[in-house]
mmCIF file of N, CA and C in Angstrom:
data_model
loop_
_atom_site.group_PDB
_atom_site.id
_atom_site.type_symbol
_atom_site.label_atom_id
_atom_site.label_comp_id
_atom_site.label_asym_id
_atom_site.label_seq_id
_atom_site.Cartn_x
_atom_site.Cartn_y
_atom_site.Cartn_z
ATOM 1 N N MET P 1109 115.511 -26.962 -55.494
ATOM 2 C CA MET P 1109 116.738 -26.347 -55.962
ATOM 3 C C MET P 1109 116.460 -25.092 -56.781
ATOM 4 N N LYS P 1110 115.496 -25.137 -57.671
ATOM 5 C CA LYS P 1110 115.219 -23.980 -58.526
ATOM 6 C C LYS P 1110 114.723 -22.794 -57.709
ATOM 7 N N VAL P 1111 113.951 -23.062 -56.655
ATOM 8 C CA VAL P 1111 113.429 -21.968 -55.836
ATOM 9 C C VAL P 1111 114.561 -21.268 -55.106
ATOM 10 N N SER P 1112 115.503 -22.010 -54.552
ATOM 11 C CA SER P 1112 116.603 -21.379 -53.823
ATOM 12 C C SER P 1112 117.513 -20.592 -54.770
ATOM 13 N N ALA P 1113 117.710 -21.077 -55.979
ATOM 14 C CA ALA P 1113 118.520 -20.346 -56.949
ATOM 15 C C ALA P 1113 117.821 -19.049 -57.361
ATOM 16 N N ALA P 1114 116.523 -19.117 -57.533
ATOM 17 C CA ALA P 1114 115.766 -17.915 -57.893
ATOM 18 C C ALA P 1114 115.782 -16.916 -56.746
ATOM 19 N N MET P 1115 115.664 -17.393 -55.517
ATOM 20 C CA MET P 1115 115.691 -16.509 -54.352
ATOM 21 C C MET P 1115 117.069 -15.864 -54.205
ATOM 22 N N GLU P 1116 118.107 -16.620 -54.431
ATOM 23 C CA GLU P 1116 119.463 -16.083 -54.362
ATOM 24 C C GLU P 1116 119.660 -14.990 -55.411
ATOM 25 N N PHE P 1117 119.167 -15.202 -56.609
ATOM 26 C CA PHE P 1117 119.273 -14.210 -57.675
ATOM 27 C C PHE P 1117 118.485 -12.951 -57.320
ATOM 28 N N LEU P 1118 117.295 -13.116 -56.762
ATOM 29 C CA LEU P 1118 116.483 -11.956 -56.379
ATOM 30 C C LEU P 1118 117.141 -11.166 -55.247
ATOM 31 N N LEU P 1119 117.755 -11.852 -54.301
ATOM 32 C CA LEU P 1119 118.459 -11.151 -53.225
ATOM 33 C C LEU P 1119 119.665 -10.384 -53.767
ATOM 34 N N PHE P 1120 120.353 -10.966 -54.732
ATOM 35 C CA PHE P 1120 121.471 -10.275 -55.371
ATOM 36 C C PHE P 1120 120.997 -9.014 -56.086
ATOM 37 N N LEU P 1121 119.885 -9.110 -56.793
ATOM 38 C CA LEU P 1121 119.329 -7.936 -57.477
ATOM 39 C C LEU P 1121 118.904 -6.871 -56.472
ATOM 40 N N LEU P 1122 118.332 -7.290 -55.357
ATOM 41 C CA LEU P 1122 117.938 -6.348 -54.316
ATOM 42 C C LEU P 1122 119.169 -5.646 -53.748
ATOM 43 N N PHE P 1123 120.235 -6.406 -53.536
ATOM 44 C CA PHE P 1123 121.497 -5.853 -53.054
ATOM 45 C C PHE P 1123 122.020 -4.786 -54.011
ATOM 46 N N LEU P 1124 122.025 -5.080 -55.304
ATOM 47 C CA LEU P 1124 122.487 -4.102 -56.296
ATOM 48 C C LEU P 1124 121.572 -2.881 -56.351
ATOM 49 N N ALA P 1125 120.276 -3.102 -56.236
ATOM 50 C CA ALA P 1125 119.323 -1.998 -56.266
ATOM 51 C C ALA P 1125 119.528 -1.072 -55.066
ATOM 52 N N LEU P 1126 119.799 -1.650 -53.902
ATOM 53 C CA LEU P 1126 120.048 -0.825 -52.717
ATOM 54 C C LEU P 1126 121.304 0.026 -52.881
ATOM 55 N N PHE P 1127 122.345 -0.554 -53.473
ATOM 56 C CA PHE P 1127 123.552 0.235 -53.743
ATOM 57 C C PHE P 1127 123.266 1.340 -54.759
ATOM 58 N N GLY P 1128 122.472 1.039 -55.756
ATOM 59 C CA GLY P 1128 122.115 2.055 -56.744
ATOM 60 C C GLY P 1128 121.328 3.199 -56.127
ATOM 61 N N LEU P 1129 120.392 2.873 -55.255
ATOM 62 C CA LEU P 1129 119.607 3.915 -54.580
ATOM 63 C C LEU P 1129 120.479 4.748 -53.644
ATOM 64 N N ALA P 1130 121.379 4.089 -52.927
ATOM 65 C CA ALA P 1130 122.282 4.818 -52.037
ATOM 66 C C ALA P 1130 123.183 5.746 -52.842
ATOM 67 N N SER P 1131 123.641 5.294 -53.990
ATOM 68 C CA SER P 1131 124.478 6.124 -54.845
ATOM 69 C C SER P 1131 123.698 7.318 -55.385
ATOM 70 N N ALA P 1132 122.478 7.084 -55.822
ATOM 71 C CA ALA P 1132 121.640 8.169 -56.348
ATOM 72 C C ALA P 1132 121.324 9.191 -55.263
ATOM 73 N N ALA P 1133 121.216 8.744 -54.010
ATOM 74 C CA ALA P 1133 120.917 9.644 -52.899
ATOM 75 C C ALA P 1133 122.165 10.356 -52.389
ATOM 76 N N GLY P 1134 123.337 10.023 -52.940
ATOM 77 C CA GLY P 1134 124.571 10.679 -52.533
ATOM 78 C C GLY P 1134 125.152 10.120 -51.248
ATOM 79 N N LEU P 1135 124.795 8.901 -50.886
ATOM 80 C CA LEU P 1135 125.280 8.304 -49.650
ATOM 81 C C LEU P 1135 126.576 7.532 -49.831
ATOM 82 N N THR P 1136 127.066 7.440 -51.055
ATOM 83 C CA THR P 1136 128.318 6.732 -51.305
ATOM 84 C C THR P 1136 129.373 7.733 -51.758
ATOM 85 N N VAL P 1137 130.628 7.400 -51.539
ATOM 86 C CA VAL P 1137 131.735 8.300 -51.877
ATOM 87 C C VAL P 1137 132.817 7.491 -52.577
ATOM 88 N N ASP P 1138 133.353 8.047 -53.639
ATOM 89 C CA ASP P 1138 134.499 7.438 -54.302
ATOM 90 C C ASP P 1138 135.746 8.042 -53.680
ATOM 91 N N SER P 1139 136.483 7.239 -52.956
ATOM 92 C CA SER P 1139 137.642 7.763 -52.231
ATOM 93 C C SER P 1139 138.880 7.891 -53.104
ATOM 94 N N ARG P 1140 138.830 7.398 -54.330
ATOM 95 C CA ARG P 1140 139.995 7.505 -55.216
ATOM 96 C C ARG P 1140 140.018 8.879 -55.853
ATOM 97 N N ASP P 1141 141.200 9.485 -55.952
ATOM 98 C CA ASP P 1141 141.262 10.759 -56.665
ATOM 99 C C ASP P 1141 142.138 10.711 -57.897
ATOM 100 N N SER P 1142 142.809 9.614 -58.147
ATOM 101 C CA SER P 1142 143.532 9.453 -59.401
ATOM 102 C C SER P 1142 144.043 8.028 -59.500
ATOM 103 N N ALA P 1143 144.727 7.745 -60.587
ATOM 104 C CA ALA P 1143 145.201 6.385 -60.815
ATOM 105 C C ALA P 1143 146.227 5.951 -59.783
ATOM 106 N N ASP P 1144 146.962 6.897 -59.230
ATOM 107 C CA ASP P 1144 147.986 6.520 -58.252
ATOM 108 C C ASP P 1144 147.472 6.552 -56.815
ATOM 109 N N TRP P 1145 146.246 6.975 -56.619
ATOM 110 C CA TRP P 1145 145.546 6.958 -55.330
ATOM 111 C C TRP P 1145 146.237 7.781 -54.257
ATOM 112 N N LYS P 1146 146.922 8.848 -54.644
ATOM 113 C CA LYS P 1146 147.526 9.724 -53.648
ATOM 114 C C LYS P 1146 146.422 10.548 -52.985
ATOM 115 N N PRO P 1147 146.506 10.772 -51.688
ATOM 116 C CA PRO P 1147 145.479 11.546 -51.002
ATOM 117 C C PRO P 1147 145.566 13.034 -51.338
ATOM 118 N N THR P 1148 144.460 13.718 -51.198
ATOM 119 C CA THR P 1148 144.430 15.165 -51.401
ATOM 120 C C THR P 1148 143.856 15.814 -50.156
ATOM 121 N N ARG P 1149 144.196 17.065 -49.966
ATOM 122 C CA ARG P 1149 143.614 17.840 -48.885
ATOM 123 C C ARG P 1149 143.066 19.112 -49.506
ATOM 124 N N GLU P 1150 141.751 19.262 -49.464
ATOM 125 C CA GLU P 1150 141.058 20.402 -50.069
ATOM 126 C C GLU P 1150 141.409 20.546 -51.542
ATOM 127 N N GLY P 1151 141.524 19.428 -52.239
ATOM 128 C CA GLY P 1151 141.776 19.448 -53.667
ATOM 129 C C GLY P 1151 143.229 19.566 -54.059
ATOM 130 N N ARG P 1152 144.115 19.749 -53.095
ATOM 131 C CA ARG P 1152 145.541 19.869 -53.400
ATOM 132 C C ARG P 1152 146.243 18.574 -53.030
ATOM 133 N N ARG P 1153 147.187 18.186 -53.848
ATOM 134 C CA ARG P 1153 147.933 16.950 -53.616
ATOM 135 C C ARG P 1153 148.753 17.044 -52.347
ATOM 136 N N TRP P 1154 148.730 15.986 -51.561
ATOM 137 C CA TRP P 1154 149.586 15.880 -50.395
ATOM 138 C C TRP P 1154 150.912 15.310 -50.850
ATOM 139 N N ARG P 1155 151.996 16.000 -50.539
ATOM 140 C CA ARG P 1155 153.317 15.530 -50.959
ATOM 141 C C ARG P 1155 154.133 15.174 -49.732
ATOM 142 N N SER P 1156 154.621 13.967 -49.719
ATOM 143 C CA SER P 1156 155.490 13.583 -48.613
ATOM 144 C C SER P 1156 156.878 14.137 -48.876
ATOM 145 N N ARG P 1157 157.549 14.490 -47.830
ATOM 146 C CA ARG P 1157 158.900 15.039 -47.977
ATOM 147 C C ARG P 1157 159.908 13.958 -47.631
ATOM 148 N N ALA P 1158 160.968 13.901 -48.429
ATOM 149 C CA ALA P 1158 162.029 12.942 -48.150
ATOM 150 C C ALA P 1158 162.800 13.367 -46.914
ATOM 151 N N CYS P 1159 163.260 12.433 -46.155
ATOM 152 C CA CYS P 1159 164.011 12.745 -44.920
ATOM 153 C C CYS P 1159 165.367 13.310 -45.239
#
């Protein structure tokens, strides 16, 4: 039991380390641009028009 728990913990750490390396290499993107999560196009807010 202790070996499998230790292996699970090590795999979790490896998973986090891989995400950290991918982030440092610029392979990840934060798709949120504000608290309301409205999309932008070239840095400008996209505004929907009412019908």
